[in-house]
PDB file of C-alpha atoms in Angstrom:
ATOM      1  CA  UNK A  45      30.955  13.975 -52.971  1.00  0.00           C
ATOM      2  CA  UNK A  46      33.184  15.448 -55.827  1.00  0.00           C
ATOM      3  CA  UNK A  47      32.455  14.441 -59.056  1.00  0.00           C
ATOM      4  CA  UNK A  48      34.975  11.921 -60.526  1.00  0.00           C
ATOM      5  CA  UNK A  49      36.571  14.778 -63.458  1.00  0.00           C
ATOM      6  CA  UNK A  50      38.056  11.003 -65.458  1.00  0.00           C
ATOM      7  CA  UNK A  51      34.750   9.816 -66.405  1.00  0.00           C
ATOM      8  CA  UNK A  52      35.946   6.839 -64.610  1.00  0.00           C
ATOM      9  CA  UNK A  53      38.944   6.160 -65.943  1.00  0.00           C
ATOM     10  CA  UNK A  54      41.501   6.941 -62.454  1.00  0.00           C
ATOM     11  CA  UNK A  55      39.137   3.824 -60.688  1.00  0.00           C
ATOM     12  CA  UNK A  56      39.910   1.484 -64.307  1.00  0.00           C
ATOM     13  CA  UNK A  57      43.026   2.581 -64.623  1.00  0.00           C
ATOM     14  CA  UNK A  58      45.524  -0.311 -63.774  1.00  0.00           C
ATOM     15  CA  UNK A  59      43.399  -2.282 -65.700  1.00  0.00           C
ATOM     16  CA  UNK A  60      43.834  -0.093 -68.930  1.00  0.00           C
ATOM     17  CA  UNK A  61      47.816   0.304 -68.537  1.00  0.00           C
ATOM     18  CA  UNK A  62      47.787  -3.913 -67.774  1.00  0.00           C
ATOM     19  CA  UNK A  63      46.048  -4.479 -70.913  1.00  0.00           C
ATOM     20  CA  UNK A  64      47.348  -1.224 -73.437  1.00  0.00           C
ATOM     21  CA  UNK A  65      48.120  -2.802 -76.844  1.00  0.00           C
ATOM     22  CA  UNK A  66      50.326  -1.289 -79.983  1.00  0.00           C
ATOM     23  CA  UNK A  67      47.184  -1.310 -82.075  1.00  0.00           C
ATOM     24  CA  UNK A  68      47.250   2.008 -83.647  1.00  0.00           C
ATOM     25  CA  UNK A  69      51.063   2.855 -83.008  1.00  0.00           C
ATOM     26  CA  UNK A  70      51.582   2.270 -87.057  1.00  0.00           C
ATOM     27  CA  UNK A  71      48.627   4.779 -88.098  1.00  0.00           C
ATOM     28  CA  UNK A  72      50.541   6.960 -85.715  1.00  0.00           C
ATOM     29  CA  UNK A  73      53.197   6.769 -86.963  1.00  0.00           C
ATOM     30  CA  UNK A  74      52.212   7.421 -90.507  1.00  0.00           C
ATOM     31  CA  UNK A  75      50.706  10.574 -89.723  1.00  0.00           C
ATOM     32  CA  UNK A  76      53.529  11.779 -87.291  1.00  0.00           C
ATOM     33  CA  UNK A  77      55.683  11.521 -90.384  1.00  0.00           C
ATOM     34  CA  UNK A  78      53.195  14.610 -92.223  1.00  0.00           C
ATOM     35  CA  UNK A  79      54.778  16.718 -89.111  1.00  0.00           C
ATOM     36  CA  UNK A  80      57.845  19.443 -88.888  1.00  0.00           C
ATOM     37  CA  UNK A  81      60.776  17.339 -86.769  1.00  0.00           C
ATOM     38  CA  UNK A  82      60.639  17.833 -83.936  1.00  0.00           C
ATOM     39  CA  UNK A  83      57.577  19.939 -83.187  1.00  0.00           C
ATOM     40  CA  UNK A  84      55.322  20.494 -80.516  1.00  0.00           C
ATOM     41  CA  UNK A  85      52.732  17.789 -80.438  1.00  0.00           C
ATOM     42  CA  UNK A  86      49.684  17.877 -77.723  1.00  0.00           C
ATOM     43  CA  UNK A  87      48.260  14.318 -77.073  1.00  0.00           C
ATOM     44  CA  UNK A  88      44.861  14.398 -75.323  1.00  0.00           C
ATOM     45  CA  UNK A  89      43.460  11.810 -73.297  1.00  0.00           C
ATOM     46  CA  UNK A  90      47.300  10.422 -73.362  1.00  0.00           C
ATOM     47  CA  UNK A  91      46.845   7.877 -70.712  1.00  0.00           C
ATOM     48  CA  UNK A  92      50.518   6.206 -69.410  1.00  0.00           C
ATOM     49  CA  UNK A  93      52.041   7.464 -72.604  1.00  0.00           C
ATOM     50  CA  UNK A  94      52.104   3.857 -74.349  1.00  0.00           C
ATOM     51  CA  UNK A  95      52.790   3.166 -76.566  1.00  0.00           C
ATOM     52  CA  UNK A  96      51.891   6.405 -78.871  1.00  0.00           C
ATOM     53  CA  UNK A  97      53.551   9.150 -76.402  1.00  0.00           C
ATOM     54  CA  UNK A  98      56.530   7.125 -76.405  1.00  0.00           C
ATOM     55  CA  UNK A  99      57.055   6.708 -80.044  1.00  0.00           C
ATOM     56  CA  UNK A 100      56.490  10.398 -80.602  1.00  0.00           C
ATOM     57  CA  UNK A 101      59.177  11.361 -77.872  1.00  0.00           C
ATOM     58  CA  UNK A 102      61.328   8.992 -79.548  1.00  0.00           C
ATOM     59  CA  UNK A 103      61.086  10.561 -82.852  1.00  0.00           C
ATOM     60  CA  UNK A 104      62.071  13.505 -81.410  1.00  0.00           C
ATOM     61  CA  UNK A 105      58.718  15.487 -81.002  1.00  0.00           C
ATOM     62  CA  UNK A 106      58.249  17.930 -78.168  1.00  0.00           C
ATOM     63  CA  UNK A 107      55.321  15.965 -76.439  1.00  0.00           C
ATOM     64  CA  UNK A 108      52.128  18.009 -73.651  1.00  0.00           C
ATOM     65  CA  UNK A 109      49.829  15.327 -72.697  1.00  0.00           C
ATOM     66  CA  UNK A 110      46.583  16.549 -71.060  1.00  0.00           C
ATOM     67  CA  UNK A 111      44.770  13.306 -69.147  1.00  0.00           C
ATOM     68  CA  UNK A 112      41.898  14.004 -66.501  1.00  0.00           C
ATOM     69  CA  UNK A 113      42.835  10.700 -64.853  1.00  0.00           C
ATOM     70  CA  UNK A 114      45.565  11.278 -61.587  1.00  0.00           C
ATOM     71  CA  UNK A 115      46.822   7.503 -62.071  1.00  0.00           C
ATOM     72  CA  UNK A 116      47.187   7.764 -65.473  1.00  0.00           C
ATOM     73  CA  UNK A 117      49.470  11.194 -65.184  1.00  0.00           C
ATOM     74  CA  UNK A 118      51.330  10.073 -62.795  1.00  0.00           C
ATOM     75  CA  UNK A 119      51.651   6.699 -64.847  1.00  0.00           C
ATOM     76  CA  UNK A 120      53.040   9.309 -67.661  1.00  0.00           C
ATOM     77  CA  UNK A 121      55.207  11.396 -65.579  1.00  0.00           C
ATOM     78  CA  UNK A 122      57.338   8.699 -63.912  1.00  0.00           C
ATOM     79  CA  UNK A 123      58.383   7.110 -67.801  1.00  0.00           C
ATOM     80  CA  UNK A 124      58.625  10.941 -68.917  1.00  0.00           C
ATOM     81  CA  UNK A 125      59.543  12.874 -66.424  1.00  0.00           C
ATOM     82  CA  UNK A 126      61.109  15.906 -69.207  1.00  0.00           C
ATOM     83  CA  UNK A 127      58.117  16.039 -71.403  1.00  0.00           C
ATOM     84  CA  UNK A 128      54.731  18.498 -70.444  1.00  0.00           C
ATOM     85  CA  UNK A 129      51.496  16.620 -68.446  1.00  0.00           C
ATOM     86  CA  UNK A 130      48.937  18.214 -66.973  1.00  0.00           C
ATOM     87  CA  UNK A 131      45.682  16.504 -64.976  1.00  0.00           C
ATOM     88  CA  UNK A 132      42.745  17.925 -66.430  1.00  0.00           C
ATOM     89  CA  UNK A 133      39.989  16.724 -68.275  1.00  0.00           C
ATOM     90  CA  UNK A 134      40.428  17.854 -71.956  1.00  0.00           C
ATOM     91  CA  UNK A 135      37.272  20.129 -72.156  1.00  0.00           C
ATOM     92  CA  UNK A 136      38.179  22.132 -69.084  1.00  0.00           C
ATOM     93  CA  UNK A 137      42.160  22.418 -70.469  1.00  0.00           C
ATOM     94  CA  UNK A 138      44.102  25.187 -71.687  1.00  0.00           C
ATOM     95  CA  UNK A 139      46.234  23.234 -73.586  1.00  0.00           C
ATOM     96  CA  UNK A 140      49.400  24.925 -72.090  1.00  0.00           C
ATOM     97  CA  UNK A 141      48.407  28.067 -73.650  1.00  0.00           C
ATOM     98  CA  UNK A 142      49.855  27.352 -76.524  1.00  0.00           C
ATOM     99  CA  UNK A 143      49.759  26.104 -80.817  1.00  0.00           C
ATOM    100  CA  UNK A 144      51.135  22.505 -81.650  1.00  0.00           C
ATOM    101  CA  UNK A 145      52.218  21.500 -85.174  1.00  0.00           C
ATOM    102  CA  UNK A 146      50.338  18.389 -84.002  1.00  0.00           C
ATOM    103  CA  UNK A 147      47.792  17.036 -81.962  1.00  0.00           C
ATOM    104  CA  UNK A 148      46.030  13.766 -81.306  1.00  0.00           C
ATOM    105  CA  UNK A 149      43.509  11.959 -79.671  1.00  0.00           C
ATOM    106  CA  UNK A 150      43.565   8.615 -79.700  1.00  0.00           C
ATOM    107  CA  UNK A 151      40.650   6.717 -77.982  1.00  0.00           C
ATOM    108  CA  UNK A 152      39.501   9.872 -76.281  1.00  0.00           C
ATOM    109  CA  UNK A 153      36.508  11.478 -78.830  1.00  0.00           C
ATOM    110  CA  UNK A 154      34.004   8.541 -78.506  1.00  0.00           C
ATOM    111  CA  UNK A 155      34.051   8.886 -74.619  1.00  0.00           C
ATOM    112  CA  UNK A 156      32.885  12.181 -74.656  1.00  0.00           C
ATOM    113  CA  UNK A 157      29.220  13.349 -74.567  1.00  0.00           C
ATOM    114  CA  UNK A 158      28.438  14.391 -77.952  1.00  0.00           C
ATOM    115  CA  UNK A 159      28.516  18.163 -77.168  1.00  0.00           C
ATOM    116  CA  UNK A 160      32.042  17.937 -75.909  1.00  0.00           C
ATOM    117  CA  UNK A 161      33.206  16.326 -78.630  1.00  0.00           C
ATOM    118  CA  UNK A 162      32.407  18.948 -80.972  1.00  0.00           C
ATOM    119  CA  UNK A 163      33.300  21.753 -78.388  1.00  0.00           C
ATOM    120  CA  UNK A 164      36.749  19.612 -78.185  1.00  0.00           C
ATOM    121  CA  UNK A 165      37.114  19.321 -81.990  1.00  0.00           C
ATOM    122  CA  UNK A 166      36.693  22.875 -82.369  1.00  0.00           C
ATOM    123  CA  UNK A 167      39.447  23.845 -79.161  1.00  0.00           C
ATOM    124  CA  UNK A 168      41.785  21.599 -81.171  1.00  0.00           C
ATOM    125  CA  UNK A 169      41.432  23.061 -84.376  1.00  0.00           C
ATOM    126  CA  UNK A 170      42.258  26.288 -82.720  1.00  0.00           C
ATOM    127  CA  UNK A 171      45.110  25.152 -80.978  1.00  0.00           C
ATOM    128  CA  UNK A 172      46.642  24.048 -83.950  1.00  0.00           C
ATOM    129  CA  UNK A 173      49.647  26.150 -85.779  1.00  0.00           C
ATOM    130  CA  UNK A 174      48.761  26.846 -89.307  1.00  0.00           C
ATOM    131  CA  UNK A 175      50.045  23.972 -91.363  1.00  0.00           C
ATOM    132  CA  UNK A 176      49.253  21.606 -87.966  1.00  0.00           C
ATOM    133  CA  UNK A 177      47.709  18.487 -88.310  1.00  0.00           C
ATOM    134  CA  UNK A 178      45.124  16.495 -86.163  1.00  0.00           C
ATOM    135  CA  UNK A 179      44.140  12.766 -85.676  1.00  0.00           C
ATOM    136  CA  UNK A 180      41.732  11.652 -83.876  1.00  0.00           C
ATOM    137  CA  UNK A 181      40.177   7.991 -82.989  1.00  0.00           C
ATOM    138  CA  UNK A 182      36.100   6.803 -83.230  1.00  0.00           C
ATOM    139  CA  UNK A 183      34.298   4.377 -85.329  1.00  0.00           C
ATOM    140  CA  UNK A 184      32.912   4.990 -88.842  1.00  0.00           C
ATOM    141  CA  UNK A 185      29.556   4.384 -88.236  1.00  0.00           C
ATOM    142  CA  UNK A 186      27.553   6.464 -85.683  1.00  0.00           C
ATOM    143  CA  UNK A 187      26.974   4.148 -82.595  1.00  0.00           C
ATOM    144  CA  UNK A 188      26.936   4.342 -78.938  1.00  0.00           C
ATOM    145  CA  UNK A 189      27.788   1.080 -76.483  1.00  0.00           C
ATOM    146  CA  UNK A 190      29.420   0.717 -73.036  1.00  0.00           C
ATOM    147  CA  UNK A 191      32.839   1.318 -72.435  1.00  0.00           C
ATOM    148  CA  UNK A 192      34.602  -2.337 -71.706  1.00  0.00           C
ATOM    149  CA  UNK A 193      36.496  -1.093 -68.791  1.00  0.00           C
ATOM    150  CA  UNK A 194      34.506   2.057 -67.237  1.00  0.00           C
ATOM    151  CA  UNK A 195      31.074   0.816 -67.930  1.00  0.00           C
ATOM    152  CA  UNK A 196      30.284   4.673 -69.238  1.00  0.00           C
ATOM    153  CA  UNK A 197      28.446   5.130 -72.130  1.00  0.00           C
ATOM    154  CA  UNK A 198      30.238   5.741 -75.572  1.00  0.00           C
ATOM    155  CA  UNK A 199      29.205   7.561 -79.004  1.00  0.00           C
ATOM    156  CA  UNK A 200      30.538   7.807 -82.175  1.00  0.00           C
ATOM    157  CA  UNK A 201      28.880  10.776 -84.373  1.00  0.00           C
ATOM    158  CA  UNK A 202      30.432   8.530 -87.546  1.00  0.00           C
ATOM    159  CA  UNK A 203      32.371   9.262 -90.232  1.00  0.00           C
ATOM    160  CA  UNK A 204      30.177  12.049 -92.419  1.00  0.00           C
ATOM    161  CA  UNK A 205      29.179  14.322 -89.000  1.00  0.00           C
ATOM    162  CA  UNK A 206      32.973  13.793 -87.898  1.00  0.00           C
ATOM    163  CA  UNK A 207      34.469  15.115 -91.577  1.00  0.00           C
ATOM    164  CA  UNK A 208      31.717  18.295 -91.445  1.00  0.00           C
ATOM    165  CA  UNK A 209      32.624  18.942 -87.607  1.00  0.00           C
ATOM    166  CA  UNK A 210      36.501  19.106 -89.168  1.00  0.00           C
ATOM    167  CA  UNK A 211      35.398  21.338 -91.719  1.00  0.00           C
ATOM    168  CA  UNK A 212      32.844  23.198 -89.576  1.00  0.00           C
ATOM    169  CA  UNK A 213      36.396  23.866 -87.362  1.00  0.00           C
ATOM    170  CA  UNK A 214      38.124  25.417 -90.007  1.00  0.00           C
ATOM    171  CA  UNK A 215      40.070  22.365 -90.799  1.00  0.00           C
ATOM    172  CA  UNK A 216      40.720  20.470 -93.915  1.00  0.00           C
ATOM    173  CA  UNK A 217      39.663  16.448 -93.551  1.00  0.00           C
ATOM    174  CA  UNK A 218      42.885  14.795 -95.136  1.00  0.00           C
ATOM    175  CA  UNK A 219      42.357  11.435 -94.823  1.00  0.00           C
ATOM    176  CA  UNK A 220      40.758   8.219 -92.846  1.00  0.00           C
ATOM    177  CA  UNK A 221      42.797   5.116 -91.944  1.00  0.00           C
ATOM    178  CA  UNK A 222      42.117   2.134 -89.837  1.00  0.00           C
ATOM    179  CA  UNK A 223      44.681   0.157 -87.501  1.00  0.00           C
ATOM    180  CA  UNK A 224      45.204  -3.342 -87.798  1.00  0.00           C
ATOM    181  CA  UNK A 225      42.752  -4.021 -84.144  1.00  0.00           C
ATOM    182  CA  UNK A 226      39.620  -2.634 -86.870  1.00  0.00           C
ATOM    183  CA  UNK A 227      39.822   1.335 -84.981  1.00  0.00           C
ATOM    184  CA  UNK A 228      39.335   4.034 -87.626  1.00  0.00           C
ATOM    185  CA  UNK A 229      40.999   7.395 -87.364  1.00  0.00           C
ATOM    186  CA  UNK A 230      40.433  10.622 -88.878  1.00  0.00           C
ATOM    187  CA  UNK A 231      42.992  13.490 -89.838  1.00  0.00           C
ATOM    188  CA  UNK A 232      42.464  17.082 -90.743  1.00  0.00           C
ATOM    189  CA  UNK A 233      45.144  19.551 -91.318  1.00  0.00           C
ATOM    190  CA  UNK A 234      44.772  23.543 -90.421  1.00  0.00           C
ATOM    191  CA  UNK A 235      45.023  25.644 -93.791  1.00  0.00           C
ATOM    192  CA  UNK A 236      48.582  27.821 -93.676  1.00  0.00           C
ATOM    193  CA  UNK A 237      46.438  30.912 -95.149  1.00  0.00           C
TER     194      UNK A 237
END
């Protein structure tokens, strides 16, 4: 039996592309606008690409998306079949081998085991140009529950061990927001020096 490298999310995932929302697009959006047009931007744990993939292609950013889930990438391939995908589970990715101006990861942290999320935090920061910014979903307060649609267990560190993870990283914290559906998001920006 080989183990499932989506965490569940190939066997839920018509169910998350039926039900994918806008929440978040705007907080997005606001922090896309912080990046050099037209830059590189990696999105982890990009699902289909909707909505935030899309806006970002549409603003002209060159977009990678790394998802572990075969439906999902091939969800993301067939609306954007010139931009970068690869099917891999972000802590096992090389992210293309490469430095973005940007990267994000938008309802990915929280599903991670706590380890990985730091170990993920830390590959970001790294794979961020100097100058590049990062955003990243999961809930203020440190709390685990069930994912809705996988079942899987969940876990947000919260807010203070996600801003000293940033900093422990080599990143700057730069800000927190929260998206009109109550998700909070955290950005960090890699020193140019």
């Amino acid at each position: 039996m080989t183990r499932d490298r989506s965490n569940g999310w190939d066997a839920v995932a018509a169910g998350f592309l039926a039900a994918r929302t806008p929440v978040g697009l705007g907080v997005v959006r606001r922090w896309a606008a912080s990046l050099p047009p037209g830059c590189a931007v990696l999105d982890l744990g990009a699902g289909s690409g909707e909505p935030l993939a899309a806006a970002l292609i549409a603003e002209g950013f060159d977009l990678h998306a790394v998802d572990a889930s075969p439906a999902m990438v091939a969800a993301f391939r067939e609306r954007f079949p010139d931009a970068a995908a690869a099917c891999e589970p972000v802590e096992a990715s090389a992210f293309f081998g490469r430095t973005f101006g940007g990267i994000l990861a938008v309802g990915l942290i929280f599903l991670l085991p706590t380890d990985v999320q730091r170990d993920v935090i830390a590959r970001a920061a790294t794979a961020l140009r100097p100058g590049g910014r990062l955003i990243f979903s999961a809930p203020s307060q440190a709390c685990s529950w069930n994912d809705v649609l996988t079942g899987r267990r969940s876990v947000s560190l919260g807010a203070e061990r996600y801003r000293d993870l940033l900093v422990r990283a080599g990143l700057i914290p730069t800000g927190e927001d929260t998206d009109r559906g109550g998700n909070h998001y955290y950005t960090a920006l890699r020193p140019s020096g």
